[in-house]
Short mmCIF file of C-alpha atoms in Angstrom, two decimals:
data_model
loop_
_atom_site.label_atom_id
_atom_site.label_comp_id
_atom_site.label_asym_id
_atom_site.label_seq_id
_atom_site.Cartn_x
_atom_site.Cartn_y
_atom_site.Cartn_z
CA UNK F 1 0.00 0.00 0.00
CA UNK F 2 2.83 2.32 0.88
CA UNK F 3 4.57 1.52 -2.39
CA UNK F 4 1.35 2.02 -4.35
CA UNK F 5 0.71 5.44 -2.82
CA UNK F 6 4.30 6.46 -3.44
CA UNK F 7 4.13 5.39 -7.08
CA UNK F 8 0.78 7.07 -7.49
CA UNK F 9 2.04 10.35 -6.06
CA UNK F 10 5.08 10.28 -8.33
CA UNK F 11 2.92 9.36 -11.31
CA UNK F 12 0.53 12.22 -10.67
CA UNK F 13 3.25 14.83 -10.36
CA UNK F 14 5.16 13.72 -13.49
CA UNK F 15 1.80 13.28 -15.21
CA UNK F 16 1.00 16.91 -14.49
CA UNK F 17 4.14 17.89 -16.38
CA UNK F 18 3.34 15.61 -19.31
CA UNK F 19 -0.07 17.26 -19.33
CA UNK F 20 1.49 20.71 -19.61
CA UNK F 21 3.69 19.58 -22.51
CA UNK F 22 0.67 17.95 -24.15
CA UNK F 23 -1.37 21.15 -23.73
CA UNK F 24 1.09 23.08 -25.86
CA UNK F 25 1.13 20.40 -28.54
CA UNK F 26 -2.67 20.26 -28.65
CA UNK F 27 -3.18 24.03 -28.75
CA UNK F 28 -0.77 24.37 -31.67
CA UNK F 29 -2.19 21.33 -33.44
CA UNK F 30 -5.79 22.54 -33.05
CA UNK F 31 -4.99 25.88 -34.62
CA UNK F 32 -2.50 24.90 -37.30
CA UNK F 33 -3.09 21.15 -37.83
CA UNK F 34 0.66 20.72 -37.43
CA UNK F 35 2.45 18.85 -34.65
CA UNK F 36 5.28 21.06 -33.48
CA UNK F 37 8.24 18.69 -33.50
CA UNK F 38 10.40 21.39 -31.94
CA UNK F 39 8.06 21.53 -28.95
CA UNK F 40 10.39 19.49 -26.73
CA UNK F 41 13.16 21.99 -27.40
CA UNK F 42 10.92 24.77 -26.12
CA UNK F 43 10.71 22.77 -22.90
CA UNK F 44 14.45 22.12 -22.81
CA UNK F 45 15.45 25.72 -23.54
CA UNK F 46 12.91 27.00 -21.02
CA UNK F 47 14.61 24.85 -18.40
CA UNK F 48 18.11 25.93 -19.34
CA UNK F 49 17.17 29.58 -19.43
CA UNK F 50 15.64 29.33 -15.96
CA UNK F 51 18.81 27.58 -14.83
CA UNK F 52 20.88 30.44 -16.24
CA UNK F 53 18.78 33.08 -14.55
CA UNK F 54 18.29 31.31 -11.24
CA UNK F 55 21.51 29.35 -10.66
CA UNK F 56 24.14 31.10 -12.74
CA UNK F 57 22.94 34.66 -12.23
CA UNK F 58 21.36 34.09 -8.84
CA UNK F 59 18.05 35.75 -9.64
CA UNK F 60 14.95 34.83 -7.62
CA UNK F 61 13.12 31.68 -8.66
CA UNK F 62 9.81 33.29 -9.55
CA UNK F 63 11.50 36.00 -11.63
CA UNK F 64 13.53 33.32 -13.43
CA UNK F 65 10.37 31.36 -14.12
CA UNK F 66 8.60 34.38 -15.59
CA UNK F 67 11.59 35.33 -17.73
CA UNK F 68 11.99 31.77 -19.01
CA UNK F 69 8.29 31.62 -19.90
CA UNK F 70 8.48 34.95 -21.75
CA UNK F 71 11.63 33.84 -23.58
CA UNK F 72 9.90 30.61 -24.61
CA UNK F 73 6.98 32.66 -25.94
CA UNK F 74 9.52 34.41 -28.15
CA UNK F 75 11.07 31.10 -29.18
CA UNK F 76 7.64 29.81 -30.17
CA UNK F 77 7.25 32.84 -32.41
CA UNK F 78 10.66 32.02 -33.87
CA UNK F 79 9.47 28.49 -34.70
CA UNK F 80 6.47 30.00 -36.46
CA UNK F 81 8.52 32.47 -38.45
CA UNK F 82 11.25 30.00 -39.45
CA UNK F 83 9.54 26.65 -39.84
CA UNK F 84 5.83 27.31 -40.21
CA UNK F 85 4.75 30.53 -41.86
CA UNK F 86 7.13 30.65 -44.86
CA UNK F 87 6.51 26.99 -45.67
CA UNK F 88 2.77 26.93 -45.06
CA UNK F 89 2.35 29.67 -47.62
CA UNK F 90 3.52 27.09 -50.13
CA UNK F 91 1.04 24.62 -48.65
CA UNK F 92 3.74 22.09 -47.94
CA UNK F 93 3.03 20.11 -44.79
CA UNK F 94 5.95 17.72 -45.20
CA UNK F 95 8.39 20.62 -45.50
CA UNK F 96 6.93 22.15 -42.34
CA UNK F 97 7.44 18.96 -40.37
CA UNK F 98 10.97 18.48 -41.68
CA UNK F 99 11.82 22.11 -40.92
CA UNK F 100 10.57 21.64 -37.36
CA UNK F 101 12.60 18.49 -36.85
CA UNK F 102 15.61 20.29 -38.28
CA UNK F 103 15.04 23.29 -36.06
CA UNK F 104 14.79 21.04 -33.02
CA UNK F 105 18.26 19.62 -33.80
CA UNK F 106 19.68 23.09 -34.24
CA UNK F 107 18.24 24.22 -30.90
CA UNK F 108 19.59 21.11 -29.21
CA UNK F 109 23.03 21.88 -30.66
CA UNK F 110 22.83 25.44 -29.42
CA UNK F 111 21.96 24.19 -25.94
CA UNK F 112 24.92 21.77 -25.93
CA UNK F 113 27.21 24.56 -27.00
CA UNK F 114 25.97 27.01 -24.39
CA UNK F 115 25.36 24.80 -21.39
CA UNK F 116 28.01 22.11 -21.56
CA UNK F 117 29.17 19.08 -23.46
CA UNK F 118 27.22 15.94 -24.23
CA UNK F 119 26.12 13.90 -21.32
CA UNK F 120 26.21 16.83 -18.94
CA UNK F 121 23.42 16.66 -16.44
CA UNK F 122 22.80 19.91 -14.68
CA UNK F 123 21.19 19.83 -11.24
CA UNK F 124 18.56 22.41 -10.41
CA UNK F 125 18.23 23.30 -6.73
CA UNK F 126 14.96 22.25 -5.07
CA UNK F 127 12.53 24.97 -4.11
CA UNK F 128 11.49 23.41 -0.86
CA UNK F 129 13.11 21.10 1.64
CA UNK F 130 13.83 17.72 0.07
CA UNK F 131 12.39 15.99 3.15
CA UNK F 132 9.31 13.92 2.36
CA UNK F 133 6.05 14.73 4.11
CA UNK F 134 3.74 12.09 5.52
CA UNK F 135 0.01 12.27 4.78
CA UNK F 136 -1.52 9.61 7.01
CA UNK F 137 0.45 6.63 5.78
CA UNK F 138 1.34 8.19 2.45
CA UNK F 139 4.80 9.56 1.84
CA UNK F 140 4.97 12.52 -0.54
CA UNK F 141 7.92 14.60 -1.65
CA UNK F 142 7.17 18.22 -0.94
CA UNK F 143 8.61 19.19 -4.33
CA UNK F 144 5.98 16.96 -5.94
CA UNK F 145 3.25 18.88 -4.17
CA UNK F 146 4.72 22.16 -5.37
CA UNK F 147 4.87 20.83 -8.92
CA UNK F 148 1.31 19.59 -8.80
CA UNK F 149 -0.01 22.83 -7.34
CA UNK F 150 1.90 24.99 -9.80
CA UNK F 151 0.85 22.80 -12.74
CA UNK F 152 -2.76 23.17 -11.66
CA UNK F 153 -2.33 26.96 -11.54
CA UNK F 154 -0.81 26.98 -15.05
CA UNK F 155 -3.70 24.85 -16.36
CA UNK F 156 -6.29 27.14 -14.80
CA UNK F 157 -4.61 30.28 -16.15
CA UNK F 158 -4.48 28.60 -19.54
CA UNK F 159 -8.18 27.69 -19.46
CA UNK F 160 -9.15 31.20 -18.32
CA UNK F 161 -7.03 32.70 -21.09
CA UNK F 162 -9.11 30.85 -23.68
CA UNK F 163 -12.42 31.48 -21.98
CA UNK F 164 -12.03 35.11 -21.02
CA UNK F 165 -9.55 36.95 -23.21
CA UNK F 166 -10.14 38.19 -26.71
CA UNK F 167 -6.82 36.76 -27.88
CA UNK F 168 -7.88 33.36 -26.57
CA UNK F 169 -11.21 33.63 -28.39
CA UNK F 170 -9.43 34.54 -31.60
CA UNK F 171 -7.24 31.44 -31.29
CA UNK F 172 -10.28 29.27 -30.67
CA UNK F 173 -12.10 30.78 -33.62
CA UNK F 174 -9.15 30.27 -35.95
CA UNK F 175 -8.88 26.64 -34.87
CA UNK F 176 -12.64 26.23 -35.32
CA UNK F 177 -12.95 27.70 -38.82
CA UNK F 178 -9.93 29.44 -40.36
CA UNK F 179 -11.89 30.64 -43.39
CA UNK F 180 -14.51 32.31 -41.24
CA UNK F 181 -11.76 33.73 -39.04
CA UNK F 182 -10.27 35.43 -42.10
CA UNK F 183 -13.69 36.70 -43.16
CA UNK F 184 -14.37 38.42 -39.84
CA UNK F 185 -11.03 40.18 -40.26
CA UNK F 186 -8.68 38.12 -38.11
CA UNK F 187 -5.12 38.01 -39.36
CA UNK F 188 -4.77 34.31 -38.99
CA UNK F 189 -1.03 34.18 -39.65
CA UNK F 190 -0.63 36.34 -36.55
CA UNK F 191 -3.01 34.14 -34.60
CA UNK F 192 -0.88 31.12 -35.55
CA UNK F 193 2.23 32.98 -34.46
CA UNK F 194 0.84 33.77 -31.02
CA UNK F 195 -0.47 30.21 -30.71
CA UNK F 196 3.07 28.91 -31.17
CA UNK F 197 4.18 31.42 -28.54
CA UNK F 198 1.55 30.41 -26.00
CA UNK F 199 2.14 26.69 -26.50
CA UNK F 200 5.87 27.13 -26.02
CA UNK F 201 5.39 29.30 -22.95
CA UNK F 202 3.41 26.53 -21.26
CA UNK F 203 6.17 24.03 -22.12
CA UNK F 204 8.74 26.31 -20.50
CA UNK F 205 6.61 26.62 -17.38
CA UNK F 206 6.54 22.83 -17.18
CA UNK F 207 10.31 22.67 -17.59
CA UNK F 208 11.01 25.12 -14.80
CA UNK F 209 8.70 23.19 -12.47
CA UNK F 210 10.25 19.87 -13.40
CA UNK F 211 13.92 20.84 -13.32
CA UNK F 212 14.39 20.37 -9.56
CA UNK F 213 12.90 16.86 -9.75
CA UNK F 214 14.89 15.57 -12.68
CA UNK F 215 18.05 17.03 -14.10
CA UNK F 216 18.55 19.21 -17.12
CA UNK F 217 20.31 17.90 -20.20
CA UNK F 218 20.07 18.93 -23.85
CA UNK F 219 18.23 15.75 -24.90
CA UNK F 220 15.51 16.10 -22.27
CA UNK F 221 13.33 17.90 -24.79
CA UNK F 222 12.88 14.90 -27.03
CA UNK F 223 12.05 12.61 -24.12
CA UNK F 224 9.42 15.04 -22.84
CA UNK F 225 8.09 15.71 -26.32
CA UNK F 226 7.49 12.00 -26.88
CA UNK F 227 5.67 11.69 -23.55
CA UNK F 228 3.64 14.83 -24.15
CA UNK F 229 2.81 13.78 -27.69
CA UNK F 230 1.71 10.38 -26.39
CA UNK F 231 -0.50 12.09 -23.82
CA UNK F 232 -1.95 14.36 -26.49
CA UNK F 233 -2.70 11.46 -28.83
CA UNK F 234 -4.24 9.48 -25.99
CA UNK F 235 -6.52 12.42 -25.31
CA UNK F 236 -7.50 12.76 -28.95
CA UNK F 237 -4.99 15.43 -30.09
CA UNK F 238 -7.64 18.15 -30.38
CA UNK F 239 -8.98 18.17 -26.84
CA UNK F 240 -7.55 20.36 -24.09
CA UNK F 241 -9.24 18.22 -21.45
CA UNK F 242 -7.96 15.14 -23.26
CA UNK F 243 -4.38 16.43 -23.09
CA UNK F 244 -4.61 16.91 -19.33
CA UNK F 245 -6.25 13.53 -18.69
CA UNK F 246 -3.82 11.84 -21.11
CA UNK F 247 -0.86 13.42 -19.31
CA UNK F 248 -1.95 12.17 -15.89
CA UNK F 249 -2.74 8.71 -17.26
CA UNK F 250 0.66 8.33 -18.90
CA UNK F 251 2.42 9.53 -15.75
CA UNK F 252 0.54 7.11 -13.49
CA UNK F 253 0.76 4.14 -15.87
CA UNK F 254 4.49 4.39 -16.31
CA UNK F 255 5.15 4.66 -12.57
CA UNK F 256 2.89 1.74 -11.67
CA UNK F 257 4.30 -0.53 -14.36
CA UNK F 258 7.85 0.42 -13.40
CA UNK F 259 7.11 -0.35 -9.78
CA UNK F 260 5.13 -3.56 -10.14
CA UNK F 261 6.48 -5.13 -13.33
CA UNK F 262 10.00 -3.97 -14.05
CA UNK F 263 11.79 -0.62 -14.15
CA UNK F 264 12.42 -1.12 -17.86
CA UNK F 265 8.65 -0.92 -18.32
CA UNK F 266 8.68 2.77 -17.40
CA UNK F 267 9.60 3.84 -20.92
CA UNK F 268 7.37 1.43 -22.84
CA UNK F 269 4.25 0.95 -20.72
CA UNK F 270 2.65 4.20 -21.79
CA UNK F 271 3.12 3.36 -25.45
CA UNK F 272 1.59 -0.07 -25.08
CA UNK F 273 -1.49 1.55 -23.54
CA UNK F 274 -1.64 4.10 -26.36
CA UNK F 275 -1.46 1.39 -28.99
CA UNK F 276 -4.31 -0.46 -27.34
CA UNK F 277 -6.40 2.71 -27.05
CA UNK F 278 -5.72 3.72 -30.63
CA UNK F 279 -6.81 0.30 -31.88
CA UNK F 280 -10.00 0.33 -29.80
CA UNK F 281 -10.83 4.07 -30.08
CA UNK F 282 -8.96 5.55 -33.06
CA UNK F 283 -10.00 9.11 -32.22
CA UNK F 284 -8.47 8.93 -28.74
CA UNK F 285 -10.30 9.30 -25.45
CA UNK F 286 -11.66 12.80 -26.09
CA UNK F 287 -11.24 13.10 -29.84
CA UNK F 288 -14.00 14.36 -32.05
CA UNK F 289 -16.01 11.60 -33.64
CA UNK F 290 -15.75 11.60 -37.39
CA UNK F 291 -12.52 13.52 -37.27
CA UNK F 292 -9.93 12.33 -39.72
CA UNK F 293 -7.35 10.01 -38.31
CA UNK F 294 -3.86 11.16 -37.49
CA UNK Z 1 -20.20 53.26 -53.81
CA UNK Z 2 -18.51 50.28 -55.47
CA UNK Z 3 -17.12 50.34 -58.97
CA UNK Z 4 -15.28 47.34 -60.35
CA UNK Z 5 -13.33 47.79 -63.57
CA UNK Z 6 -11.54 45.23 -65.72
CA UNK Z 7 -11.27 42.64 -62.95
CA UNK Z 8 -9.08 39.65 -63.85
CA UNK Z 9 -8.60 36.67 -61.57
CA UNK Z 10 -6.55 33.56 -62.18
CA UNK Z 11 -6.39 30.35 -60.17
CA UNK Z 12 -3.00 28.99 -61.17
CA UNK Z 13 -3.12 28.63 -64.93
CA UNK Z 14 -6.89 29.05 -65.23
CA UNK Z 15 -8.50 32.39 -65.93
CA UNK Z 16 -11.61 32.54 -63.75
CA UNK Z 17 -12.69 36.14 -64.32
CA UNK Z 18 -12.04 38.04 -67.53
CA UNK Z 19 -12.40 41.80 -67.67
CA UNK Z 20 -15.35 42.00 -65.30
CA UNK Z 21 -16.83 45.46 -64.71
CA UNK Z 22 -19.91 46.41 -62.73
CA UNK Z 23 -21.24 48.98 -60.27
CA UNK Z 24 -23.08 48.83 -56.99
CA UNK Z 25 -24.65 52.22 -56.25
CA UNK Z 26 -25.17 53.31 -52.66
CA UNK Z 27 -28.22 51.86 -50.89
CA UNK Z 28 -29.08 49.49 -53.73
CA UNK Z 29 -29.32 45.75 -53.90
CA UNK Z 30 -27.45 44.33 -56.87
CA UNK Z 31 -27.58 40.67 -57.88
CA UNK Z 32 -24.92 38.61 -59.61
CA UNK Z 33 -26.49 35.69 -61.43
CA UNK Z 34 -25.04 32.79 -63.34
CA UNK Z 35 -24.58 29.05 -63.36
CA UNK Z 36 -22.07 26.95 -61.48
CA UNK Z 37 -18.48 27.91 -62.17
CA UNK Z 38 -19.41 31.18 -63.85
CA UNK Z 39 -17.24 33.13 -61.39
CA UNK Z 40 -19.84 34.68 -59.06
CA UNK Z 41 -18.20 33.56 -55.85
CA UNK Z 42 -14.78 34.58 -57.16
CA UNK Z 43 -16.07 38.12 -57.59
CA UNK Z 44 -17.24 38.22 -53.98
CA UNK Z 45 -13.96 36.69 -52.82
CA UNK Z 46 -12.00 39.39 -54.66
CA UNK Z 47 -14.13 42.03 -52.96
CA UNK Z 48 -13.62 40.54 -49.49
CA UNK Z 49 -9.89 40.08 -50.03
CA UNK Z 50 -9.94 36.29 -49.92
CA UNK Z 51 -8.64 36.22 -53.50
CA UNK Z 52 -6.13 38.64 -55.01
CA UNK Z 53 -7.00 39.78 -58.54
CA UNK Z 54 -4.32 39.79 -61.21
CA UNK Z 55 -5.56 42.98 -62.81
CA UNK Z 56 -8.34 45.54 -62.53
CA UNK Z 57 -9.50 48.11 -60.01
CA UNK Z 58 -12.02 47.87 -57.19
CA UNK Z 59 -12.99 51.43 -56.31
CA UNK Z 60 -14.79 51.57 -52.98
CA UNK Z 61 -15.76 54.99 -51.64
CA UNK Z 62 -13.08 56.55 -53.82
CA UNK Z 63 -10.22 54.19 -52.88
CA UNK Z 64 -8.85 51.34 -54.97
CA UNK Z 65 -9.01 48.39 -52.61
CA UNK Z 66 -8.03 45.68 -55.12
CA UNK Z 67 -5.64 43.18 -53.56
CA UNK Z 68 -6.21 44.31 -49.97
CA UNK Z 69 -6.12 41.68 -47.24
CA UNK Z 70 -9.46 40.59 -45.70
CA UNK Z 71 -8.93 42.42 -42.41
CA UNK Z 72 -8.46 45.74 -44.22
CA UNK Z 73 -11.57 45.12 -46.31
CA UNK Z 74 -13.61 44.44 -43.16
CA UNK Z 75 -12.29 47.60 -41.49
CA UNK Z 76 -13.16 49.55 -44.65
CA UNK Z 77 -16.72 48.26 -44.52
CA UNK Z 78 -16.88 45.39 -47.03
CA UNK Z 79 -18.07 42.28 -45.22
CA UNK Z 80 -18.98 38.90 -46.67
CA UNK Z 81 -21.63 36.41 -45.61
CA UNK Z 82 -19.99 33.29 -47.03
CA UNK Z 83 -21.56 30.47 -48.93
CA UNK Z 84 -22.43 27.56 -46.67
CA UNK Z 85 -22.64 29.99 -43.72
CA UNK Z 86 -19.26 29.00 -42.20
CA UNK Z 87 -20.24 29.63 -38.59
CA UNK Z 88 -17.78 28.90 -35.78
CA UNK Z 89 -19.45 25.58 -35.07
CA UNK Z 90 -17.94 24.79 -31.67
CA UNK Z 91 -18.54 28.29 -30.30
CA UNK Z 92 -21.77 29.74 -28.96
CA UNK Z 93 -24.10 31.98 -30.93
CA UNK Z 94 -23.09 34.95 -28.81
CA UNK Z 95 -19.39 34.22 -29.29
CA UNK Z 96 -19.98 34.03 -33.04
CA UNK Z 97 -21.57 37.48 -32.98
CA UNK Z 98 -18.76 38.88 -30.84
CA UNK Z 99 -16.22 37.51 -33.30
CA UNK Z 100 -17.97 39.40 -36.05
CA UNK Z 101 -16.69 42.51 -34.30
CA UNK Z 102 -13.12 41.19 -34.16
CA UNK Z 103 -11.77 44.28 -35.92
CA UNK Z 104 -13.54 46.68 -33.54
CA UNK Z 105 -12.36 47.85 -30.14
CA UNK Z 106 -15.43 49.72 -28.88
CA UNK Z 107 -16.55 47.04 -26.43
CA UNK Z 108 -19.58 48.90 -25.07
CA UNK Z 109 -20.94 49.57 -28.56
CA UNK Z 110 -20.35 45.93 -29.48
CA UNK Z 111 -22.60 44.88 -26.60
CA UNK Z 112 -25.42 47.22 -27.65
CA UNK Z 113 -25.04 46.07 -31.26
CA UNK Z 114 -25.54 42.48 -30.12
CA UNK Z 115 -28.71 43.52 -28.27
CA UNK Z 116 -29.95 45.21 -31.46
CA UNK Z 117 -29.24 42.06 -33.44
CA UNK Z 118 -31.28 40.06 -30.97
CA UNK Z 119 -34.19 42.41 -31.78
CA UNK Z 120 -33.70 41.66 -35.49
CA UNK Z 121 -33.26 37.93 -34.91
CA UNK Z 122 -35.18 37.01 -31.73
CA UNK Z 123 -34.34 33.37 -32.35
CA UNK Z 124 -30.66 34.12 -31.78
CA UNK Z 125 -31.40 35.56 -28.36
CA UNK Z 126 -33.09 32.30 -27.38
CA UNK Z 127 -30.17 30.32 -28.74
CA UNK Z 128 -27.36 32.62 -27.61
CA UNK Z 129 -25.71 30.07 -25.28
CA UNK Z 130 -25.86 27.16 -27.71
CA UNK Z 131 -23.12 25.94 -30.00
CA UNK Z 132 -23.67 27.42 -33.46
CA UNK Z 133 -23.02 24.03 -35.04
CA UNK Z 134 -26.08 22.63 -33.27
CA UNK Z 135 -28.50 25.11 -34.90
CA UNK Z 136 -30.74 24.55 -37.91
CA UNK Z 137 -29.69 25.79 -41.34
CA UNK Z 138 -31.95 28.85 -41.13
CA UNK Z 139 -30.67 29.76 -37.67
CA UNK Z 140 -27.09 29.35 -38.83
CA UNK Z 141 -27.83 31.71 -41.71
CA UNK Z 142 -29.04 34.25 -39.15
CA UNK Z 143 -25.80 33.76 -37.20
CA UNK Z 144 -23.78 34.27 -40.38
CA UNK Z 145 -25.68 37.43 -41.32
CA UNK Z 146 -25.61 38.71 -37.74
CA UNK Z 147 -21.88 38.07 -37.48
CA UNK Z 148 -21.26 40.06 -40.68
CA UNK Z 149 -23.43 42.94 -39.42
CA UNK Z 150 -21.38 43.09 -36.22
CA UNK Z 151 -18.52 44.54 -38.28
CA UNK Z 152 -20.84 47.48 -39.14
CA UNK Z 153 -20.50 47.02 -42.91
CA UNK Z 154 -21.27 49.61 -45.54
CA UNK Z 155 -21.42 47.00 -48.27
CA UNK Z 156 -22.69 43.52 -47.46
CA UNK Z 157 -21.68 40.68 -49.76
CA UNK Z 158 -24.06 37.72 -49.62
CA UNK Z 159 -23.05 34.46 -51.26
CA UNK Z 160 -26.06 32.23 -52.00
CA UNK Z 161 -27.90 32.97 -48.76
CA UNK Z 162 -30.82 30.74 -49.79
CA UNK Z 163 -28.90 27.60 -50.66
CA UNK Z 164 -29.94 24.50 -48.77
CA UNK Z 165 -32.79 26.21 -46.93
CA UNK Z 166 -36.48 25.25 -46.84
CA UNK Z 167 -38.83 27.56 -48.81
CA UNK Z 168 -40.29 29.11 -45.64
CA UNK Z 169 -36.80 29.85 -44.36
CA UNK Z 170 -35.87 31.35 -47.74
CA UNK Z 171 -38.78 33.77 -47.29
CA UNK Z 172 -37.34 34.76 -43.93
CA UNK Z 173 -33.96 35.42 -45.53
CA UNK Z 174 -35.67 37.59 -48.19
CA UNK Z 175 -37.44 39.57 -45.45
CA UNK Z 176 -34.14 40.05 -43.63
CA UNK Z 177 -32.46 41.35 -46.79
CA UNK Z 178 -35.33 43.80 -47.33
CA UNK Z 179 -35.12 44.98 -43.73
CA UNK Z 180 -31.38 45.59 -43.99
CA UNK Z 181 -31.87 47.45 -47.25
CA UNK Z 182 -34.54 49.62 -45.67
CA UNK Z 183 -32.02 50.50 -42.95
CA UNK Z 184 -29.71 51.87 -45.61
CA UNK Z 185 -27.33 48.98 -46.21
CA UNK Z 186 -25.92 48.41 -49.69
CA UNK Z 187 -25.97 44.76 -50.69
CA UNK Z 188 -24.34 42.71 -53.43
CA UNK Z 189 -25.99 39.31 -53.59
CA UNK Z 190 -24.94 36.20 -55.51
CA UNK Z 191 -27.75 33.77 -56.21
CA UNK Z 192 -28.55 30.67 -58.21
CA UNK Z 193 -32.12 30.98 -57.02
CA UNK Z 194 -33.52 33.53 -59.48
CA UNK Z 195 -36.64 33.88 -57.34
CA UNK Z 196 -34.66 35.32 -54.44
CA UNK Z 197 -32.79 37.71 -56.72
CA UNK Z 198 -36.05 38.82 -58.34
CA UNK Z 199 -37.58 39.47 -54.92
CA UNK Z 200 -34.87 41.78 -53.65
CA UNK Z 201 -32.54 43.08 -56.36
CA UNK Z 202 -32.84 46.31 -58.34
CA UNK Z 203 -29.92 45.80 -60.72
CA UNK Z 204 -28.58 42.51 -61.94
CA UNK Z 205 -25.59 41.19 -63.84
CA UNK Z 206 -25.44 37.78 -65.48
CA UNK Z 207 -22.10 36.00 -65.60
CA UNK Z 208 -21.08 33.32 -68.06
CA UNK Z 209 -17.65 31.68 -68.10
CA UNK Z 210 -16.07 34.45 -66.09
CA UNK Z 211 -17.44 37.34 -68.14
CA UNK Z 212 -20.42 39.65 -67.76
CA UNK Z 213 -22.91 38.51 -70.39
CA UNK Z 214 -25.94 40.67 -69.58
CA UNK Z 215 -26.70 43.55 -67.32
CA UNK Z 216 -29.73 45.67 -66.57
CA UNK Z 217 -32.61 46.24 -64.21
CA UNK Z 218 -33.19 43.06 -62.25
CA UNK Z 219 -36.91 42.49 -62.98
CA UNK Z 220 -36.50 43.00 -66.72
CA UNK Z 221 -33.46 40.78 -66.88
CA UNK Z 222 -34.99 38.01 -64.89
CA UNK Z 223 -38.18 38.05 -66.96
CA UNK Z 224 -36.27 37.89 -70.22
CA UNK Z 225 -36.82 34.31 -71.53
CA UNK Z 226 -33.60 34.37 -73.50
CA UNK Z 227 -31.50 35.23 -70.44
CA UNK Z 228 -33.27 32.61 -68.39
CA UNK Z 229 -32.77 29.82 -70.88
CA UNK Z 230 -29.29 30.51 -72.15
CA UNK Z 231 -27.55 31.73 -69.00
CA UNK Z 232 -29.47 30.55 -66.02
CA UNK Z 233 -30.64 27.21 -67.36
CA UNK Z 234 -34.33 27.85 -66.84
#
């Protein structure tokens, strides 16, 4: 029971981070119908930037977080301007995807160059005491609670942004019907640009929250991208709620299977579940019925 | 108000409009008639900025707006009600109307405009919280027209507003067009349904293969058996 609760707590807190990564992927996919293959690098660079601000420069944590999120917003816009907008104007989806993969390698290379050689794992200091807390019989790392709480805040802010702000409405409208969005006078290329920015900002927030729990290394982006993408697909790729649920499910499944079956299962368990779900429900858990398959 | 001269539009290697010229005087309803593929929708799309013409001028209130992007056209006062309605299906009726005012910043006036629209379309007030995609075809047409009006257009472009609607609903659309006209709106309407055009339009142009084939007063044109048989397939 103690092991189960420990695994569950770990699964929920990593799941929250997968959910945040998946949110960015889904928001960008909904608007542009393109999976941002450089999304993991937004996460990775967000983490390294926060590390630079917080550890190397000694700035306060919250300030570092905000700066990293803003910088990632800018990086998202860069992805749009380099890999999406110029190529989409020629209606070439394959070129867009290749450009994004290429850009992700470039960004990874830049990170290696700036923050150390290959294989360097950079520790990020914990925010709170590393001592575990006991809840009844359940042992929880306090950092996990911080991560979970902060992830919940990010998700709520994100949801409110779409519900309450005009910019959020414009993004929703463009995802809903791009032709109509143009007709009402929205400049949809700008909407796409800001969508890339917002998605990347959320990824950076996830990275800064996660850094104290794991370590930072230039390849972390790809690992997180794959997990976030899996969570997004599990949730149906077009559903915000689906991305969040998918993230938590992947986090919990991989912890439980690592704990009860074998640690090597941690990396594969989630994908086995996804394959099963995709065979049984091709549109994912929250996907639109009748939507074309991905 | 609108004067189109020598409009030429190409889609890739195909010439879709050849040397099209016509006028829409202020506070008139003008109809563009013609069969499938005659270029009617392309004309509207050039006027709303969805398509960039290769040559020709589009003089609107004294400015050549040919080749302008859609957002500039909307701000200028040319707003299109698209074919097939194209509502934001997953968003509510009210959100659809608010999005019609996407180019405006006067939030208080936007709210009173929505209230006014609810007077014009009481059905939309009842349905304001529902997803637009869940409405009937006639209600969606009201959403599409209402959304266009939210931009406060001077010239309203309507692309086949009657298509796919039941006869009773078509009558409602005709009444709406007449009401808007009575309020001083200038309207350019594209129709395959000659009955609708005859009911509302004053001037009419008939398109064939991307060129203007006939023009004149709408009632005379529509009652001309030769025009009906050779260009409109009646």
